[in-house]
Amino acid sequence: MPRTTIGGDDPAHDLPKEEKDRLERDLRAKAELDRRAARPKDAKGKLNRALNISRQPSRTAQHH
Amino acid sequence: MTDFAEQYRQLLTTDESIATLDSALSLARRIATEPAGKKAIRLLDQSAADAPALSGGKSANSRRVESVEWALTVLAGEIETRSRDLPPVQYSLLRDVLLLVFHQAYFALLPSVARDRARLLAAFAAFADTVPHPSDQCQVRGLVELAHERFATAVECFRSALAATHADEHDFLTRVQMLWTVLVEQHRWNDAFRCLVDIYPRVTRNDLEEVSALLDRTFMEAQQYKPHLRGKAMVASR
């Protein structure tokens, strides 16, 4: 399910949506190149960085 | 808080390095100790936040391990304990900066520490328990399991992270690729193929091309690897 918005609006310290899309797509492509070049740690580093970029900001309401 | 938010955005896009880890740790410390913005509170005294950095560790990396341990256990615990007192903006930024600290510590610091490796992994595992959202929590757990080389458990963690993510969300396709990457690295092509087929009906039009490319790669690499398997089987049968 999509994350709840209960508890207020997005605090918006994350990146704009279009920039997220662009950066994330770029990092996924680079991660795949790293994987094919047998650099598994670099690949996962880029994927995890992409996840940090793309995930929604944490919210207080999520754990109530 | 805007200044902190801007620093956070810069760190989000920076490559993994010890310098970036130090910046993320410093940012977490500042948000916790220097109230900025409306209703922000001082979560910790400056002296408490500085203690790990000033402690008598033998090397810079040992002190770093202590700082990471402090941020991911003491500070993370304090954030949850006082989550009702913290304004949502401060809470949110602190939590997200800690995910950055984890990311940088995992990819930049963990490979360079030997003696403190177990200590760092224990801090990562404790941190995972405090991460509020299930998909983020499973992602952290999955990486910790990978570091322990418990691949089957790691796969299940990444599978759970994907299951907890809606196909419309930004992070959906990256979670697909993370799970697929781990499965392919383990030469589990059937599982990699099954994972893609399972999510295919949920994929949005914009993401179809990337998912199709992963399907192609699954077939290609499975085909390339088969001769190696046949060769091993022939050697074994002699």
mmCIF file of C-alpha atoms in Angstrom:
data_model
loop_
_atom_site.group_PDB
_atom_site.id
_atom_site.type_symbol
_atom_site.label_atom_id
_atom_site.label_comp_id
_atom_site.label_asym_id
_atom_site.label_seq_id
_atom_site.Cartn_x
_atom_site.Cartn_y
_atom_site.Cartn_z
ATOM 1 C CA MET A 1 0.000 0.000 0.000
ATOM 2 C CA PRO A 2 1.191 3.557 -0.576
ATOM 3 C CA ARG A 3 2.583 5.194 2.531
ATOM 4 C CA THR A 4 0.149 7.111 4.651
ATOM 5 C CA THR A 5 0.099 10.861 4.632
ATOM 6 C CA ILE A 6 -1.500 10.970 8.061
ATOM 7 C CA GLY A 7 0.489 13.222 10.327
ATOM 8 C CA GLY A 8 1.006 16.132 8.000
ATOM 9 C CA ASP A 9 2.398 17.048 4.644
ATOM 10 C CA ASP A 10 5.676 15.853 3.316
ATOM 11 C CA PRO A 11 8.494 17.799 5.015
ATOM 12 C CA ALA A 12 10.109 17.990 1.538
ATOM 13 C CA HIS A 13 13.746 17.661 2.439
ATOM 14 C CA ASP A 14 14.052 15.087 -0.342
ATOM 15 C CA LEU A 15 14.755 15.829 -3.992
ATOM 16 C CA PRO A 16 12.133 16.921 -6.547
ATOM 17 C CA LYS A 17 10.305 14.018 -8.208
ATOM 18 C CA GLU A 18 11.777 14.546 -11.703
ATOM 19 C CA GLU A 19 15.304 14.671 -10.319
ATOM 20 C CA LYS A 20 14.664 11.517 -8.299
ATOM 21 C CA ASP A 21 13.520 9.715 -11.458
ATOM 22 C CA ARG A 22 16.535 10.843 -13.448
ATOM 23 C CA LEU A 23 19.130 10.051 -10.771
ATOM 24 C CA GLU A 24 17.549 6.746 -9.917
ATOM 25 C CA ARG A 25 17.400 5.562 -13.534
ATOM 26 C CA ASP A 26 21.013 6.605 -14.034
ATOM 27 C CA LEU A 27 22.190 4.771 -10.893
ATOM 28 C CA ARG A 28 20.272 1.611 -11.865
ATOM 29 C CA ALA A 29 21.971 1.603 -15.260
ATOM 30 C CA LYS A 30 25.414 2.150 -13.689
ATOM 31 C CA ALA A 31 24.721 -0.569 -11.097
ATOM 32 C CA GLU A 32 23.942 -3.041 -13.869
ATOM 33 C CA LEU A 33 27.222 -2.169 -15.599
ATOM 34 C CA ASP A 34 29.071 -2.727 -12.298
ATOM 35 C CA ARG A 35 27.351 -6.081 -11.827
ATOM 36 C CA ARG A 36 28.315 -7.225 -15.321
ATOM 37 C CA ALA A 37 31.880 -6.068 -14.673
ATOM 38 C CA ALA A 38 31.992 -8.271 -11.539
ATOM 39 C CA ARG A 39 31.954 -5.348 -9.114
ATOM 40 C CA PRO A 40 29.087 -6.546 -6.894
ATOM 41 C CA LYS A 41 29.796 -4.188 -4.001
ATOM 42 C CA ASP A 42 29.773 -1.143 -6.279
ATOM 43 C CA ALA A 43 26.549 -2.360 -7.901
ATOM 44 C CA LYS A 44 24.760 -2.734 -4.588
ATOM 45 C CA GLY A 45 26.162 0.584 -3.364
ATOM 46 C CA LYS A 46 24.608 2.366 -6.330
ATOM 47 C CA LEU A 47 21.298 0.547 -5.943
ATOM 48 C CA ASN A 48 21.129 1.386 -2.252
ATOM 49 C CA ARG A 49 22.020 5.006 -2.993
ATOM 50 C CA ALA A 50 19.221 5.040 -5.576
ATOM 51 C CA LEU A 51 16.854 3.709 -2.907
ATOM 52 C CA ASN A 52 17.862 6.448 -0.472
ATOM 53 C CA ILE A 53 17.215 9.019 -3.186
ATOM 54 C CA SER A 54 13.876 7.604 -4.274
ATOM 55 C CA ARG A 55 12.247 6.602 -0.985
ATOM 56 C CA GLN A 56 9.739 8.940 0.589
ATOM 57 C CA PRO A 57 10.854 10.872 3.667
ATOM 58 C CA SER A 58 10.198 9.201 7.020
ATOM 59 C CA ARG A 59 7.142 10.325 8.878
ATOM 60 C CA THR A 60 6.282 10.302 12.553
ATOM 61 C CA ALA A 61 2.853 8.847 11.814
ATOM 62 C CA GLN A 62 4.236 5.669 10.266
ATOM 63 C CA HIS A 63 4.959 3.955 13.542
ATOM 64 C CA HIS A 64 1.893 4.949 15.542
ATOM 65 C CA MET B 1 16.271 23.313 9.109
ATOM 66 C CA THR B 2 16.531 24.404 5.453
ATOM 67 C CA ASP B 3 20.320 24.477 5.700
ATOM 68 C CA PHE B 4 20.289 20.941 7.125
ATOM 69 C CA ALA B 5 17.864 19.823 4.405
ATOM 70 C CA GLU B 6 20.151 21.223 1.717
ATOM 71 C CA GLN B 7 23.149 19.395 3.201
ATOM 72 C CA TYR B 8 21.088 16.214 3.304
ATOM 73 C CA ARG B 9 20.173 16.553 -0.384
ATOM 74 C CA GLN B 10 23.824 17.048 -1.298
ATOM 75 C CA LEU B 11 24.911 13.987 0.679
ATOM 76 C CA LEU B 12 22.159 11.886 -0.918
ATOM 77 C CA THR B 13 23.794 12.157 -4.311
ATOM 78 C CA THR B 14 27.433 11.896 -3.210
ATOM 79 C CA ASP B 15 29.536 8.790 -3.840
ATOM 80 C CA GLU B 16 30.287 6.418 -1.000
ATOM 81 C CA SER B 17 33.416 7.494 0.917
ATOM 82 C CA ILE B 18 34.804 7.987 4.405
ATOM 83 C CA ALA B 19 34.577 11.773 3.925
ATOM 84 C CA THR B 20 30.873 11.503 3.090
ATOM 85 C CA LEU B 21 30.345 9.270 6.114
ATOM 86 C CA ASP B 22 31.995 11.886 8.337
ATOM 87 C CA SER B 23 29.762 14.590 6.849
ATOM 88 C CA ALA B 24 26.634 12.473 7.417
ATOM 89 C CA LEU B 25 27.659 11.804 11.033
ATOM 90 C CA SER B 26 28.324 15.486 11.602
ATOM 91 C CA LEU B 27 24.949 16.410 10.108
ATOM 92 C CA ALA B 28 23.107 13.904 12.330
ATOM 93 C CA ARG B 29 24.915 15.309 15.385
ATOM 94 C CA ARG B 30 24.041 18.882 14.441
ATOM 95 C CA ILE B 31 20.344 18.197 13.828
ATOM 96 C CA ALA B 32 20.185 16.486 17.228
ATOM 97 C CA THR B 33 22.045 19.181 19.157
ATOM 98 C CA GLU B 34 21.416 22.496 17.360
ATOM 99 C CA PRO B 35 17.693 23.190 17.173
ATOM 100 C CA ALA B 36 16.966 25.000 13.927
ATOM 101 C CA GLY B 37 13.585 26.008 12.637
ATOM 102 C CA LYS B 38 10.143 26.134 14.146
ATOM 103 C CA LYS B 39 9.589 24.044 17.273
ATOM 104 C CA ALA B 40 12.818 22.085 16.771
ATOM 105 C CA ILE B 41 14.162 20.693 20.036
ATOM 106 C CA ARG B 42 17.610 19.843 21.400
ATOM 107 C CA LEU B 43 17.509 16.077 21.425
ATOM 108 C CA LEU B 44 20.904 15.640 23.049
ATOM 109 C CA ASP B 45 23.513 17.776 24.796
ATOM 110 C CA GLN B 46 26.565 18.667 22.726
ATOM 111 C CA SER B 47 28.831 16.789 25.165
ATOM 112 C CA ALA B 48 26.868 13.553 24.738
ATOM 113 C CA ALA B 49 26.993 13.842 20.964
ATOM 114 C CA ASP B 50 30.730 14.578 20.945
ATOM 115 C CA ALA B 51 31.652 11.737 23.293
ATOM 116 C CA PRO B 52 32.216 9.010 20.654
ATOM 117 C CA ALA B 53 34.363 11.271 18.466
ATOM 118 C CA LEU B 54 36.547 12.260 21.435
ATOM 119 C CA SER B 55 36.899 8.815 22.969
ATOM 120 C CA GLY B 56 40.350 7.261 23.099
ATOM 121 C CA GLY B 57 40.052 4.907 20.136
ATOM 122 C CA LYS B 58 43.357 3.710 18.708
ATOM 123 C CA SER B 59 42.768 4.739 15.139
ATOM 124 C CA ALA B 60 40.623 7.137 13.161
ATOM 125 C CA ASN B 61 38.532 4.232 11.892
ATOM 126 C CA SER B 62 38.025 2.886 15.419
ATOM 127 C CA ARG B 63 36.692 6.291 16.456
ATOM 128 C CA ARG B 64 34.512 6.297 13.361
ATOM 129 C CA VAL B 65 33.102 2.900 14.278
ATOM 130 C CA GLU B 66 32.243 4.306 17.717
ATOM 131 C CA SER B 67 30.565 7.330 16.156
ATOM 132 C CA VAL B 68 28.544 5.159 13.785
ATOM 133 C CA GLU B 69 27.593 2.850 16.645
ATOM 134 C CA TRP B 70 26.502 5.853 18.698
ATOM 135 C CA ALA B 71 24.428 7.329 15.857
ATOM 136 C CA LEU B 72 22.740 4.074 14.862
ATOM 137 C CA THR B 73 21.969 2.859 18.372
ATOM 138 C CA VAL B 74 21.965 5.700 20.946
ATOM 139 C CA LEU B 75 20.709 8.492 18.694
ATOM 140 C CA ALA B 76 18.288 6.235 16.782
ATOM 141 C CA GLY B 77 16.870 5.006 20.092
ATOM 142 C CA GLU B 78 16.526 8.540 21.432
ATOM 143 C CA ILE B 79 14.670 9.621 18.269
ATOM 144 C CA GLU B 80 12.124 6.849 18.736
ATOM 145 C CA THR B 81 11.789 7.397 22.489
ATOM 146 C CA ARG B 82 11.108 11.115 21.984
ATOM 147 C CA SER B 83 9.297 10.890 18.660
ATOM 148 C CA ARG B 84 6.187 12.501 20.151
ATOM 149 C CA ASP B 85 8.180 15.549 21.310
ATOM 150 C CA LEU B 86 10.021 16.020 18.026
ATOM 151 C CA PRO B 87 8.411 18.181 15.340
ATOM 152 C CA PRO B 88 7.689 16.051 12.232
ATOM 153 C CA VAL B 89 10.257 17.918 10.130
ATOM 154 C CA GLN B 90 13.087 17.298 12.605
ATOM 155 C CA TYR B 91 12.039 13.698 13.197
ATOM 156 C CA SER B 92 11.866 12.977 9.470
ATOM 157 C CA LEU B 93 15.204 14.576 8.631
ATOM 158 C CA LEU B 94 17.001 12.862 11.519
ATOM 159 C CA ARG B 95 15.649 9.445 10.548
ATOM 160 C CA ASP B 96 16.606 9.931 6.904
ATOM 161 C CA VAL B 97 20.096 11.198 7.767
ATOM 162 C CA LEU B 98 20.601 8.044 9.851
ATOM 163 C CA LEU B 99 19.766 5.940 6.787
ATOM 164 C CA LEU B 100 22.515 7.886 5.003
ATOM 165 C CA VAL B 101 24.922 7.212 7.878
ATOM 166 C CA PHE B 102 24.100 3.525 7.601
ATOM 167 C CA HIS B 103 24.591 3.571 3.825
ATOM 168 C CA GLN B 104 27.975 5.294 3.994
ATOM 169 C CA ALA B 105 29.151 3.179 6.938
ATOM 170 C CA TYR B 106 28.112 -0.033 5.168
ATOM 171 C CA PHE B 107 29.709 0.719 1.812
ATOM 172 C CA ALA B 108 32.683 2.902 2.793
ATOM 173 C CA LEU B 109 33.695 1.931 6.344
ATOM 174 C CA LEU B 110 32.759 -1.752 6.714
ATOM 175 C CA PRO B 111 35.139 -2.978 3.964
ATOM 176 C CA SER B 112 38.070 -1.236 5.663
ATOM 177 C CA VAL B 113 37.616 -2.474 9.221
ATOM 178 C CA ALA B 114 38.603 -5.964 10.300
ATOM 179 C CA ARG B 115 38.733 -5.979 14.077
ATOM 180 C CA ASP B 116 35.622 -3.828 14.487
ATOM 181 C CA ARG B 117 33.601 -5.595 11.788
ATOM 182 C CA ALA B 118 31.443 -7.614 14.203
ATOM 183 C CA ARG B 119 30.802 -4.532 16.307
ATOM 184 C CA LEU B 120 29.743 -2.522 13.265
ATOM 185 C CA LEU B 121 27.466 -5.301 12.006
ATOM 186 C CA ALA B 122 25.844 -5.533 15.444
ATOM 187 C CA ALA B 123 25.148 -1.781 15.328
ATOM 188 C CA PHE B 124 23.648 -2.151 11.835
ATOM 189 C CA ALA B 125 21.387 -4.974 13.037
ATOM 190 C CA ALA B 126 20.249 -2.953 16.068
ATOM 191 C CA PHE B 127 19.583 0.022 13.787
ATOM 192 C CA ALA B 128 17.401 -2.108 11.492
ATOM 193 C CA ASP B 129 15.044 -2.728 14.444
ATOM 194 C CA THR B 130 14.448 1.016 14.826
ATOM 195 C CA VAL B 131 13.743 1.827 11.159
ATOM 196 C CA PRO B 132 10.038 2.693 11.003
ATOM 197 C CA HIS B 133 8.979 1.779 7.480
ATOM 198 C CA PRO B 134 8.904 -1.968 6.644
ATOM 199 C CA SER B 135 10.515 -1.638 3.187
ATOM 200 C CA ASP B 136 13.454 0.410 4.532
ATOM 201 C CA GLN B 137 13.806 -1.937 7.505
ATOM 202 C CA CYS B 138 13.901 -5.020 5.254
ATOM 203 C CA GLN B 139 16.434 -3.330 2.977
ATOM 204 C CA VAL B 140 18.799 -2.635 5.911
ATOM 205 C CA ARG B 141 18.330 -6.201 7.194
ATOM 206 C CA GLY B 142 19.008 -7.600 3.723
ATOM 207 C CA LEU B 143 22.321 -5.761 3.473
ATOM 208 C CA VAL B 144 23.328 -6.915 6.967
ATOM 209 C CA GLU B 145 22.528 -10.522 5.988
ATOM 210 C CA LEU B 146 24.607 -10.131 2.822
ATOM 211 C CA ALA B 147 27.554 -8.934 4.913
ATOM 212 C CA HIS B 148 27.181 -12.097 7.002
ATOM 213 C CA GLU B 149 27.044 -14.086 3.727
ATOM 214 C CA ARG B 150 23.650 -15.478 4.668
ATOM 215 C CA PHE B 151 22.370 -15.190 1.114
ATOM 216 C CA ALA B 152 19.060 -17.046 1.438
ATOM 217 C CA THR B 153 17.981 -14.833 4.347
ATOM 218 C CA ALA B 154 19.156 -11.740 2.480
ATOM 219 C CA VAL B 155 17.020 -12.699 -0.517
ATOM 220 C CA GLU B 156 13.975 -13.062 1.730
ATOM 221 C CA CYS B 157 14.645 -9.616 3.229
ATOM 222 C CA PHE B 158 14.867 -7.987 -0.221
ATOM 223 C CA ARG B 159 11.750 -9.904 -1.288
ATOM 224 C CA SER B 160 9.892 -8.503 1.753
ATOM 225 C CA ALA B 161 11.163 -4.978 0.987
ATOM 226 C CA LEU B 162 9.751 -5.300 -2.530
ATOM 227 C CA ALA B 163 6.458 -6.731 -1.292
ATOM 228 C CA ALA B 164 6.079 -3.707 1.016
ATOM 229 C CA THR B 165 6.539 -1.273 -1.881
ATOM 230 C CA HIS B 166 3.686 -0.170 -4.133
ATOM 231 C CA ALA B 167 4.359 -0.306 -7.880
ATOM 232 C CA ASP B 168 3.562 3.419 -8.162
ATOM 233 C CA GLU B 169 6.304 4.418 -5.734
ATOM 234 C CA HIS B 170 9.620 5.802 -6.938
ATOM 235 C CA ASP B 171 11.662 3.083 -5.256
ATOM 236 C CA PHE B 172 9.707 0.135 -6.716
ATOM 237 C CA LEU B 173 11.901 -0.631 -9.724
ATOM 238 C CA THR B 174 15.133 -0.196 -7.765
ATOM 239 C CA ARG B 175 13.883 -2.712 -5.201
ATOM 240 C CA VAL B 176 13.106 -5.094 -8.076
ATOM 241 C CA GLN B 177 16.639 -4.663 -9.409
ATOM 242 C CA MET B 178 18.197 -5.147 -5.949
ATOM 243 C CA LEU B 179 16.413 -8.488 -5.466
ATOM 244 C CA TRP B 180 17.115 -9.552 -9.064
ATOM 245 C CA THR B 181 20.829 -8.624 -8.727
ATOM 246 C CA VAL B 182 21.282 -10.736 -5.588
ATOM 247 C CA LEU B 183 19.464 -13.700 -7.166
ATOM 248 C CA VAL B 184 21.501 -13.531 -10.381
ATOM 249 C CA GLU B 185 24.759 -13.237 -8.425
ATOM 250 C CA GLN B 186 23.789 -16.454 -6.693
ATOM 251 C CA HIS B 187 23.038 -18.004 -10.117
ATOM 252 C CA ARG B 188 19.406 -18.467 -9.093
ATOM 253 C CA TRP B 189 18.097 -17.692 -12.565
ATOM 254 C CA ASN B 190 14.765 -19.459 -12.122
ATOM 255 C CA ASP B 191 14.061 -17.370 -9.020
ATOM 256 C CA ALA B 192 15.243 -14.211 -10.796
ATOM 257 C CA PHE B 193 12.923 -14.971 -13.717
ATOM 258 C CA ARG B 194 10.031 -15.793 -11.348
ATOM 259 C CA CYS B 195 10.561 -12.538 -9.422
ATOM 260 C CA LEU B 196 10.249 -10.528 -12.651
ATOM 261 C CA VAL B 197 7.210 -12.474 -13.857
ATOM 262 C CA ASP B 198 5.501 -12.009 -10.489
ATOM 263 C CA ILE B 199 5.873 -8.226 -10.535
ATOM 264 C CA TYR B 200 5.231 -7.821 -14.288
ATOM 265 C CA PRO B 201 1.458 -7.239 -13.940
ATOM 266 C CA ARG B 202 2.145 -4.488 -11.373
ATOM 267 C CA VAL B 203 4.740 -2.629 -13.456
ATOM 268 C CA THR B 204 3.761 0.795 -14.736
ATOM 269 C CA ARG B 205 4.120 1.594 -18.444
ATOM 270 C CA ASN B 206 7.195 3.790 -17.802
ATOM 271 C CA ASP B 207 9.054 0.931 -16.125
ATOM 272 C CA LEU B 208 8.179 -1.841 -18.612
ATOM 273 C CA GLU B 209 11.244 -1.294 -20.761
ATOM 274 C CA GLU B 210 13.659 -1.712 -17.839
ATOM 275 C CA VAL B 211 11.882 -4.815 -16.553
ATOM 276 C CA SER B 212 11.930 -6.339 -20.061
ATOM 277 C CA ALA B 213 15.685 -5.643 -20.233
ATOM 278 C CA LEU B 214 16.162 -7.511 -16.943
ATOM 279 C CA LEU B 215 14.157 -10.452 -18.328
ATOM 280 C CA ASP B 216 16.422 -10.527 -21.396
ATOM 281 C CA ARG B 217 19.545 -10.454 -19.199
ATOM 282 C CA THR B 218 18.204 -13.318 -17.091
ATOM 283 C CA PHE B 219 17.878 -15.547 -20.171
ATOM 284 C CA MET B 220 21.177 -14.461 -21.700
ATOM 285 C CA GLU B 221 23.235 -15.040 -18.566
ATOM 286 C CA ALA B 222 21.540 -18.336 -17.756
ATOM 287 C CA GLN B 223 22.399 -19.497 -21.298
ATOM 288 C CA GLN B 224 25.997 -18.289 -20.974
ATOM 289 C CA TYR B 225 26.439 -20.091 -17.667
ATOM 290 C CA LYS B 226 24.977 -23.423 -18.797
ATOM 291 C CA PRO B 227 28.163 -24.569 -20.613
ATOM 292 C CA HIS B 228 30.101 -24.056 -17.345
ATOM 293 C CA LEU B 229 27.561 -26.194 -15.497
ATOM 294 C CA ARG B 230 27.751 -28.902 -18.175
ATOM 295 C CA GLY B 231 31.538 -28.839 -17.952
ATOM 296 C CA LYS B 232 31.465 -29.289 -14.183
ATOM 297 C CA ALA B 233 28.929 -32.124 -14.477
ATOM 298 C CA MET B 234 31.149 -33.914 -17.011
ATOM 299 C CA VAL B 235 34.212 -33.572 -14.777
ATOM 300 C CA ALA B 236 32.224 -34.845 -11.808
ATOM 301 C CA SER B 237 30.968 -37.869 -13.746
ATOM 302 C CA ARG B 238 34.491 -38.992 -14.774
#
